[in-house]
Amino acid sequence: MARTKSAISLVVLAALAPWLYDRYIGLSTIVVNRPGKLLHVNGFKGYEVKFADRIRNCEDVVLEEELGVAILSCDPGRDRWNTVMGAFHPPSTTHPEDNNGAIWIYDYSTSQALTKLSISNAPTLNSDFHPLGIALDPKSSTLYIVNHARSGSCIEILHLDLPARTATHVRSLTHPLLHAPNAIEIFGNGKLYVSNDHYIRAAVSPLLSKIETFSGAPGGSVVYIDTNDMDASKIVARVPFANGIARLNDTTLVVASSSKPGLYFYSISPDLQSLELKNVVRTPAGADNLSIDSNSKILIAGHPFAPTLMHVAEGRWDCDEKGTQEQKAKCGCWAPSWVGEWSEEGGLRTVLRDGGEKVCSSSTAVRDGERGVGFVSMLYGRGVVVFRE
Ligand SMILES: *[C@@H]1O[C@H](CO)[C@@H](O)[C@H](O)[C@H]1NC(C)=O
Ligand SMILES: *[C@@H]1O[C@H](CO)[C@@H](O)[C@H](O)[C@H]1NC(C)=O
């Protein structure tokens, strides 16, 4: 039944394609955020970009506040391989060091050192690692990583030794319902929610995938996974371009939509088997990833002007710092950024908006409220933004 319904939606979507594509060309909702029109906002006490010479294309950051460390998922290889936005170029032969991603640990509380996580027991991760969303279960020292590997997307499960900056690969999870995995939220005992950003992956059809994005069709999904019983996997919600997911409290899950910009609030059934939509809060930028701080505030990072982000993403495969003028220009990043904060009492508030000059293509924002410090990762930018409040 579910399959028939999906097939029907696909046919309908395909039939509407020319009309939708037309809508996409004419779309004017993002016009207010077009370059040059964007109003800059800085609600932080101060911020700086750190490690611009060491890391780039960082998608996700999670904090382990007890230890005062941030875990970053970064992938220079996204330049040539981006399964979400549709870049499918072969690995670089001139800069092989840029082909693979890595997990980095930043000790922001004491040593200020940035160290690459050394992963053992996983030969494939040395050559085919494209980390996106990550999630940490501090109780079991387990790190879950969405890996958009060239050989197929999966979820890597690592056992972490954070103080030693090492990890051991435990397992790679795949499942037909995890066809376009993006973000992960953990519920303990191997139970997860994973978002799929699209129904039609860019690898299957770049055009239809874009149409899905710009039509706002609810092709993304949230999938329930039990790592101890993969047969129990099931779709629990459908969301247009589902991106970040985060648990606000025991009964509420928040899902970010990048194409119908906003936060979707769901109540979670006690057995995690179903979600019920309760509320939608629109955001002035395509919402990418979410995090919840210790005061139950949601931090949202997003993309105020998708066309610029797509422009950066589309040209990046040809970036070469030592190449022609044109190739050098493609290494740049000029997509605007937006960071917002939501709380039950305060509603939605913009804390940062930047035209892309300083903060480019913001994808995740996190905060350690206790220490008054936070981070914004940049999907196609160099380094990571460190802010103080
Ligand atoms: C977004 O952040 C959450 C933690 O709030 C993490 O579990 C998830 O994997 C992240 N996803 C992406 C795509 O960055
Ligand atoms: C969880 O968050 C939602 C949304 O803010 C709120 O309505 C609900 O009362 C909260 N539940 C608990 C148990 O705190």
Short mmCIF file of C-alpha atoms and ligand atoms in Angstrom, two decimals:
data_model
loop_
_atom_site.label_atom_id
_atom_site.label_comp_id
_atom_site.label_asym_id
_atom_site.label_seq_id
_atom_site.Cartn_x
_atom_site.Cartn_y
_atom_site.Cartn_z
CA MET A 1 0.00 0.00 0.00
CA ALA A 2 2.69 2.42 1.06
CA ARG A 3 4.60 1.50 -2.05
CA THR A 4 1.62 2.10 -4.37
CA LYS A 5 1.05 5.46 -2.74
CA SER A 6 4.68 6.43 -3.19
CA ALA A 7 4.58 5.33 -6.82
CA ILE A 8 1.47 7.42 -7.40
CA SER A 9 3.06 10.48 -5.79
CA LEU A 10 6.04 10.00 -8.04
CA VAL A 11 3.89 9.89 -11.16
CA VAL A 12 1.97 12.97 -10.04
CA LEU A 13 5.20 14.78 -9.29
CA ALA A 14 6.61 13.81 -12.68
CA ALA A 15 3.45 15.04 -14.42
CA LEU A 16 3.65 18.35 -12.63
CA ALA A 17 7.34 18.71 -13.32
CA PRO A 18 7.24 21.29 -16.14
CA TRP A 19 4.80 23.47 -14.23
CA LEU A 20 6.78 23.19 -11.02
CA TYR A 21 10.01 23.95 -12.79
CA ASP A 22 8.40 27.09 -14.10
CA ARG A 23 7.38 27.98 -10.56
CA TYR A 24 10.94 27.48 -9.45
CA ILE A 25 12.25 29.91 -12.05
CA GLY A 26 9.63 32.45 -11.09
CA LEU A 27 9.80 31.87 -7.36
CA SER A 28 9.91 35.14 -5.56
CA THR A 29 9.72 34.23 -1.91
CA ILE A 30 13.47 34.36 -1.54
CA VAL A 31 13.75 37.72 -3.26
CA VAL A 32 13.89 39.60 0.03
CA ASN A 33 17.07 37.77 0.88
CA ARG A 34 18.78 38.25 -2.43
CA PRO A 35 22.40 39.33 -2.28
CA GLY A 36 22.78 43.02 -1.58
CA LYS A 37 19.35 43.21 0.05
CA LEU A 38 20.21 41.20 3.10
CA LEU A 39 20.33 43.06 6.42
CA HIS A 40 23.22 42.06 8.61
CA VAL A 41 22.52 41.10 12.20
CA ASN A 42 24.97 40.14 14.90
CA GLY A 43 23.44 39.23 18.25
CA PHE A 44 26.66 37.75 19.65
CA LYS A 45 29.12 39.54 21.90
CA GLY A 46 31.74 38.66 19.37
CA TYR A 47 32.74 35.95 16.93
CA GLU A 48 35.72 34.84 14.90
CA VAL A 49 36.51 32.16 12.36
CA LYS A 50 39.03 29.65 13.64
CA PHE A 51 41.08 26.95 11.93
CA ALA A 52 40.45 28.29 8.42
CA ASP A 53 43.73 26.72 7.30
CA ARG A 54 42.96 23.28 8.72
CA ILE A 55 39.32 22.37 8.22
CA ARG A 56 36.64 23.19 5.70
CA ASN A 57 33.20 22.10 4.53
CA CYS A 58 32.07 21.29 8.04
CA GLU A 59 28.42 20.25 8.19
CA ASP A 60 27.77 19.32 11.74
CA VAL A 61 29.02 20.10 15.24
CA VAL A 62 27.97 18.40 18.45
CA LEU A 63 29.13 19.31 21.92
CA GLU A 64 30.21 17.14 24.80
CA GLU A 65 29.82 19.87 27.40
CA GLU A 66 31.04 17.78 30.30
CA LEU A 67 34.46 17.47 28.68
CA GLY A 68 34.24 20.87 26.99
CA VAL A 69 34.89 19.49 23.51
CA ALA A 70 33.19 19.98 20.17
CA ILE A 71 33.01 17.19 17.60
CA LEU A 72 32.97 18.41 14.00
CA SER A 73 32.13 16.51 10.84
CA CYS A 74 34.00 18.01 7.89
CA ASP A 75 34.45 16.89 4.32
CA PRO A 76 36.57 18.70 1.72
CA GLY A 77 35.44 15.89 -0.58
CA ARG A 78 31.99 17.54 -0.61
CA ASP A 79 33.42 19.79 -3.33
CA ARG A 80 33.19 16.89 -5.74
CA TRP A 81 30.67 14.60 -4.06
CA ASN A 82 27.47 16.04 -2.60
CA THR A 83 24.59 13.63 -2.69
CA VAL A 84 22.14 16.16 -1.24
CA MET A 85 22.73 19.00 -3.67
CA GLY A 86 23.85 16.86 -6.57
CA ALA A 87 27.60 16.92 -7.28
CA PHE A 88 28.87 13.63 -8.63
CA HIS A 89 32.41 14.17 -9.86
CA PRO A 90 35.16 11.55 -9.63
CA PRO A 91 37.75 11.94 -6.86
CA SER A 92 40.42 14.57 -7.48
CA THR A 93 43.69 13.28 -8.90
CA THR A 94 45.52 16.59 -8.41
CA HIS A 95 44.53 17.02 -4.75
CA PRO A 96 43.94 13.50 -3.41
CA GLU A 97 44.29 14.81 0.16
CA ASP A 98 40.98 16.64 -0.36
CA ASN A 99 38.95 13.60 -1.32
CA ASN A 100 38.08 12.32 2.10
CA GLY A 101 36.27 13.70 5.13
CA ALA A 102 37.16 13.39 8.79
CA ILE A 103 35.86 13.90 12.30
CA TRP A 104 37.68 16.55 14.31
CA ILE A 105 37.73 17.13 18.06
CA TYR A 106 38.14 20.67 19.31
CA ASP A 107 38.93 21.18 22.97
CA TYR A 108 37.36 24.61 23.43
CA SER A 109 37.45 24.63 27.23
CA THR A 110 41.08 24.00 28.05
CA SER A 111 43.84 23.25 25.51
CA GLN A 112 42.19 24.89 22.45
CA ALA A 113 43.68 22.04 20.43
CA LEU A 114 42.04 20.71 17.26
CA THR A 115 42.76 17.02 16.68
CA LYS A 116 41.67 14.66 13.94
CA LEU A 117 39.86 11.61 15.30
CA SER A 118 41.81 8.49 14.51
CA ILE A 119 39.45 5.68 13.52
CA SER A 120 40.59 2.09 13.57
CA ASN A 121 39.01 -1.06 12.20
CA ALA A 122 37.53 0.70 9.18
CA PRO A 123 39.68 0.50 6.05
CA THR A 124 36.92 1.93 3.84
CA LEU A 125 36.74 5.11 5.91
CA ASN A 126 40.27 5.95 4.82
CA SER A 127 39.16 6.34 1.24
CA ASP A 128 35.38 6.71 1.14
CA PHE A 129 34.28 8.82 4.09
CA HIS A 130 31.82 11.66 3.52
CA PRO A 131 30.44 12.51 6.95
CA LEU A 132 27.32 14.62 7.29
CA GLY A 133 25.11 14.52 10.38
CA ILE A 134 26.58 13.12 13.55
CA ALA A 135 25.11 12.24 16.93
CA LEU A 136 26.79 11.32 20.16
CA ASP A 137 25.47 9.02 22.83
CA PRO A 138 27.70 10.01 25.75
CA LYS A 139 26.38 7.21 27.98
CA SER A 140 27.67 4.45 25.72
CA SER A 141 30.42 6.56 24.07
CA THR A 142 28.87 5.83 20.72
CA LEU A 143 29.17 8.18 17.77
CA TYR A 144 26.69 7.80 14.93
CA ILE A 145 27.75 9.31 11.60
CA VAL A 146 25.77 9.67 8.40
CA ASN A 147 28.29 8.72 5.72
CA HIS A 148 27.43 9.68 2.15
CA ALA A 149 29.97 7.19 0.83
CA ARG A 150 30.47 6.85 -2.89
CA SER A 151 29.70 3.17 -2.44
CA GLY A 152 26.29 4.07 -0.93
CA SER A 153 24.96 6.08 2.00
CA CYS A 154 25.01 4.45 5.40
CA ILE A 155 25.23 5.17 9.11
CA GLU A 156 28.60 4.43 10.65
CA ILE A 157 28.64 3.43 14.30
CA LEU A 158 31.86 4.11 16.18
CA HIS A 159 32.92 3.40 19.70
CA LEU A 160 34.63 6.55 20.93
CA ASP A 161 37.45 7.12 23.32
CA LEU A 162 37.15 10.90 23.46
CA PRO A 163 40.03 11.63 25.86
CA ALA A 164 42.36 9.59 23.62
CA ARG A 165 40.91 11.08 20.40
CA THR A 166 40.45 7.59 18.99
CA ALA A 167 37.51 5.51 17.85
CA THR A 168 36.86 1.97 16.76
CA HIS A 169 34.47 1.25 13.94
CA VAL A 170 31.70 -1.06 15.08
CA ARG A 171 29.25 -1.33 12.24
CA SER A 172 27.90 0.25 9.04
CA LEU A 173 24.11 0.36 8.96
CA THR A 174 22.17 0.35 5.73
CA HIS A 175 18.47 -0.04 5.11
CA PRO A 176 16.19 0.66 2.13
CA LEU A 177 14.37 3.28 4.22
CA LEU A 178 17.68 5.10 4.74
CA HIS A 179 18.03 6.08 1.09
CA ALA A 180 18.94 9.72 1.71
CA PRO A 181 20.00 9.95 5.36
CA ASN A 182 20.81 13.39 6.71
CA ALA A 183 20.49 13.85 10.47
CA ILE A 184 20.30 11.50 13.44
CA GLU A 185 18.70 11.79 16.85
CA ILE A 186 19.35 9.12 19.49
CA PHE A 187 16.97 7.72 22.07
CA GLY A 188 19.22 5.17 23.77
CA ASN A 189 19.42 1.37 23.50
CA GLY A 190 20.20 1.63 19.81
CA LYS A 191 16.97 3.43 18.96
CA LEU A 192 17.24 6.34 16.52
CA TYR A 193 15.30 8.72 14.39
CA VAL A 194 16.99 9.50 11.10
CA SER A 195 15.85 12.10 8.59
CA ASN A 196 15.95 11.50 4.83
CA ASP A 197 16.17 14.83 3.03
CA HIS A 198 14.52 13.77 -0.23
CA TYR A 199 12.25 11.16 -1.74
CA ILE A 200 13.98 11.56 -5.09
CA ARG A 201 17.70 11.60 -4.61
CA ALA A 202 19.85 13.85 -6.79
CA ALA A 203 21.75 10.72 -7.84
CA VAL A 204 18.55 9.29 -9.32
CA SER A 205 17.36 12.48 -11.03
CA PRO A 206 19.00 15.85 -10.42
CA LEU A 207 16.06 17.67 -12.03
CA LEU A 208 13.28 15.85 -10.18
CA SER A 209 15.21 16.17 -6.94
CA LYS A 210 15.44 19.94 -7.44
CA ILE A 211 11.78 20.08 -8.32
CA GLU A 212 11.02 18.23 -5.12
CA THR A 213 13.04 20.87 -3.27
CA PHE A 214 11.48 23.91 -4.88
CA SER A 215 7.91 22.62 -4.96
CA GLY A 216 8.02 22.03 -1.22
CA ALA A 217 6.62 18.52 -1.79
CA PRO A 218 6.80 16.49 1.43
CA GLY A 219 9.32 14.00 0.05
CA GLY A 220 11.65 13.99 3.04
CA SER A 221 10.97 11.69 5.92
CA VAL A 222 11.80 10.76 9.47
CA VAL A 223 12.52 7.08 9.96
CA TYR A 224 12.47 5.11 13.20
CA ILE A 225 15.44 2.75 13.46
CA ASP A 226 16.27 0.13 16.05
CA THR A 227 19.88 -0.88 15.44
CA ASN A 228 19.19 -4.18 17.20
CA ASP A 229 16.21 -4.95 15.00
CA MET A 230 16.56 -3.36 11.59
CA ASP A 231 13.36 -5.06 10.39
CA ALA A 232 11.41 -2.79 12.74
CA SER A 233 12.46 0.30 10.74
CA LYS A 234 9.54 2.48 9.67
CA ILE A 235 8.65 5.91 8.39
CA VAL A 236 7.11 8.01 11.16
CA ALA A 237 6.73 11.39 9.41
CA ARG A 238 6.96 13.05 6.01
CA VAL A 239 8.44 16.53 5.80
CA PRO A 240 9.45 18.68 2.82
CA PHE A 241 13.29 18.52 2.58
CA ALA A 242 13.65 17.17 6.12
CA ASN A 243 16.99 18.24 7.47
CA GLY A 244 18.07 18.58 11.11
CA ILE A 245 16.13 16.73 13.79
CA ALA A 246 16.37 17.26 17.50
CA ARG A 247 14.55 16.19 20.63
CA LEU A 248 13.30 19.26 22.48
CA ASN A 249 12.13 17.29 25.50
CA ASP A 250 10.88 13.79 26.25
CA THR A 251 7.70 14.26 24.26
CA THR A 252 8.61 16.68 21.48
CA LEU A 253 10.68 16.20 18.34
CA VAL A 254 11.55 19.14 16.10
CA VAL A 255 12.30 18.63 12.42
CA ALA A 256 13.80 21.37 10.23
CA SER A 257 12.57 21.85 6.69
CA SER A 258 14.90 23.43 4.17
CA SER A 259 12.39 23.79 1.37
CA LYS A 260 9.26 24.93 3.25
CA PRO A 261 11.41 26.87 5.65
CA GLY A 262 10.46 26.15 9.21
CA LEU A 263 10.40 24.03 12.30
CA TYR A 264 7.94 21.17 12.50
CA PHE A 265 7.03 20.19 16.06
CA TYR A 266 5.86 16.61 16.64
CA SER A 267 4.73 14.81 19.73
CA ILE A 268 6.51 11.48 20.12
CA SER A 269 4.57 8.39 21.11
CA PRO A 270 6.09 6.62 24.14
CA ASP A 271 7.18 3.63 22.01
CA LEU A 272 8.70 5.99 19.39
CA GLN A 273 6.62 4.27 16.72
CA SER A 274 4.70 7.35 15.67
CA LEU A 275 4.87 11.12 15.51
CA GLU A 276 1.98 13.55 15.53
CA LEU A 277 2.37 17.02 14.01
CA LYS A 278 1.53 19.68 16.59
CA ASN A 279 2.85 22.96 15.31
CA VAL A 280 4.83 24.63 12.54
CA VAL A 281 6.98 27.72 13.03
CA ARG A 282 8.19 29.36 9.82
CA THR A 283 11.78 30.58 9.57
CA PRO A 284 13.13 33.34 7.29
CA ALA A 285 15.74 30.94 5.88
CA GLY A 286 15.78 27.33 4.73
CA ALA A 287 16.37 25.58 8.03
CA ASP A 288 19.34 23.26 7.98
CA ASN A 289 20.42 21.76 11.25
CA LEU A 290 19.08 22.13 14.76
CA SER A 291 20.50 21.85 18.21
CA ILE A 292 19.00 22.22 21.64
CA ASP A 293 21.00 23.93 24.36
CA SER A 294 20.87 23.21 28.06
CA ASN A 295 18.13 25.83 28.53
CA SER A 296 15.88 24.03 26.02
CA LYS A 297 16.35 26.72 23.42
CA ILE A 298 16.49 25.57 19.81
CA LEU A 299 19.35 26.93 17.73
CA ILE A 300 18.67 26.84 14.01
CA ALA A 301 21.20 27.43 11.27
CA GLY A 302 20.04 27.96 7.74
CA HIS A 303 20.35 29.26 4.24
CA PRO A 304 18.56 32.57 3.51
CA PHE A 305 19.22 32.44 -0.23
CA ALA A 306 19.36 28.94 -1.70
CA PRO A 307 20.34 29.96 -5.27
CA THR A 308 23.70 31.34 -4.10
CA LEU A 309 24.39 28.20 -2.10
CA MET A 310 23.60 26.11 -5.18
CA HIS A 311 25.87 28.31 -7.26
CA VAL A 312 28.78 27.76 -4.86
CA ALA A 313 28.06 24.03 -4.68
CA GLU A 314 27.80 23.61 -8.44
CA GLY A 315 31.12 25.27 -9.25
CA ARG A 316 33.16 23.90 -6.39
CA TRP A 317 34.24 20.63 -8.02
CA ASP A 318 36.49 22.68 -10.32
CA CYS A 319 38.16 24.63 -7.49
CA ASP A 320 41.94 24.72 -7.68
CA GLU A 321 43.90 27.24 -5.61
CA LYS A 322 46.84 26.76 -7.92
CA GLY A 323 44.81 26.74 -11.13
CA THR A 324 43.47 29.41 -13.47
CA GLN A 325 41.79 32.60 -12.25
CA GLU A 326 38.43 31.01 -12.92
CA GLN A 327 39.31 27.87 -10.98
CA LYS A 328 40.55 29.91 -8.04
CA ALA A 329 37.26 31.82 -7.90
CA LYS A 330 35.41 28.52 -7.55
CA CYS A 331 37.17 27.85 -4.24
CA GLY A 332 35.39 30.82 -2.72
CA CYS A 333 32.28 30.78 -0.58
CA TRP A 334 29.78 33.62 -0.72
CA ALA A 335 26.46 32.07 0.30
CA PRO A 336 24.67 33.98 3.06
CA SER A 337 24.06 32.64 6.54
CA TRP A 338 21.34 32.82 9.12
CA VAL A 339 21.22 31.64 12.72
CA GLY A 340 18.05 31.81 14.77
CA GLU A 341 16.91 30.84 18.20
CA TRP A 342 13.52 29.59 19.31
CA SER A 343 12.09 29.13 22.75
CA GLU A 344 8.58 28.54 24.01
CA GLU A 345 8.63 31.89 25.89
CA GLY A 346 10.65 34.03 23.50
CA GLY A 347 9.45 32.70 20.13
CA LEU A 348 11.76 33.01 17.13
CA ARG A 349 14.65 35.47 17.14
CA THR A 350 17.40 36.06 14.57
CA VAL A 351 20.83 36.03 16.22
CA LEU A 352 23.05 36.20 13.16
CA ARG A 353 22.60 37.14 9.53
CA ASP A 354 25.53 37.53 7.22
CA GLY A 355 25.78 38.05 3.49
CA GLY A 356 28.37 35.28 3.22
CA GLU A 357 31.39 37.56 3.53
CA LYS A 358 32.35 36.41 7.03
CA VAL A 359 30.03 33.55 7.74
CA CYS A 360 29.28 31.51 4.65
CA SER A 361 26.65 28.78 4.23
CA SER A 362 25.89 28.23 7.91
CA SER A 363 24.64 24.71 8.50
CA THR A 364 24.69 24.03 12.25
CA ALA A 365 24.79 26.21 15.37
CA VAL A 366 25.47 24.88 18.87
CA ARG A 367 26.00 26.55 22.22
CA ASP A 368 27.54 25.74 25.55
CA GLY A 369 25.43 28.08 27.67
CA GLU A 370 27.41 27.41 30.82
CA ARG A 371 30.67 28.62 29.26
CA GLY A 372 29.02 31.26 27.06
CA VAL A 373 30.58 29.92 23.88
CA GLY A 374 29.18 28.41 20.71
CA PHE A 375 29.96 27.36 17.16
CA VAL A 376 28.53 27.73 13.69
CA SER A 377 29.65 25.28 11.02
CA MET A 378 29.84 26.25 7.38
CA LEU A 379 28.85 23.73 4.73
CA TYR A 380 31.20 25.20 2.10
CA GLY A 381 33.27 27.53 4.27
CA ARG A 382 36.76 27.36 5.73
CA GLY A 383 37.18 26.85 9.46
CA VAL A 384 34.45 27.12 12.06
CA VAL A 385 32.81 30.18 13.62
CA VAL A 386 33.41 30.49 17.36
CA PHE A 387 31.09 32.95 19.08
CA ARG A 388 30.89 34.33 22.62
CA GLU A 389 27.84 35.61 24.43
C1 LIG B 1 22.11 18.02 13.37
O1 LIG B 1 22.31 18.08 14.75
C2 LIG B 1 21.87 16.97 15.48
C3 LIG B 1 22.08 17.26 16.92
O2 LIG B 1 21.25 18.30 17.32
C4 LIG B 1 22.57 15.73 15.00
O3 LIG B 1 22.09 14.63 15.69
C5 LIG B 1 22.34 15.59 13.51
O4 LIG B 1 22.99 14.46 13.03
C6 LIG B 1 22.77 16.82 12.77
N1 LIG B 1 22.47 16.67 11.36
C7 LIG B 1 23.06 17.28 10.37
C8 LIG B 1 22.69 16.90 9.02
O5 LIG B 1 23.90 18.13 10.53
C1 LIG B 2 7.99 19.97 25.42
O1 LIG B 2 8.04 21.10 24.55
C2 LIG B 2 6.80 21.49 24.04
C3 LIG B 2 7.05 22.62 23.04
O2 LIG B 2 7.71 23.70 23.63
C4 LIG B 2 5.88 21.92 25.18
O3 LIG B 2 4.64 22.31 24.66
C5 LIG B 2 5.74 20.76 26.14
O4 LIG B 2 4.99 21.19 27.26
C6 LIG B 2 7.08 20.26 26.61
N1 LIG B 2 6.90 19.06 27.39
C7 LIG B 2 7.54 18.83 28.51
C8 LIG B 2 7.27 17.52 29.15
O5 LIG B 2 8.31 19.64 29.01
#
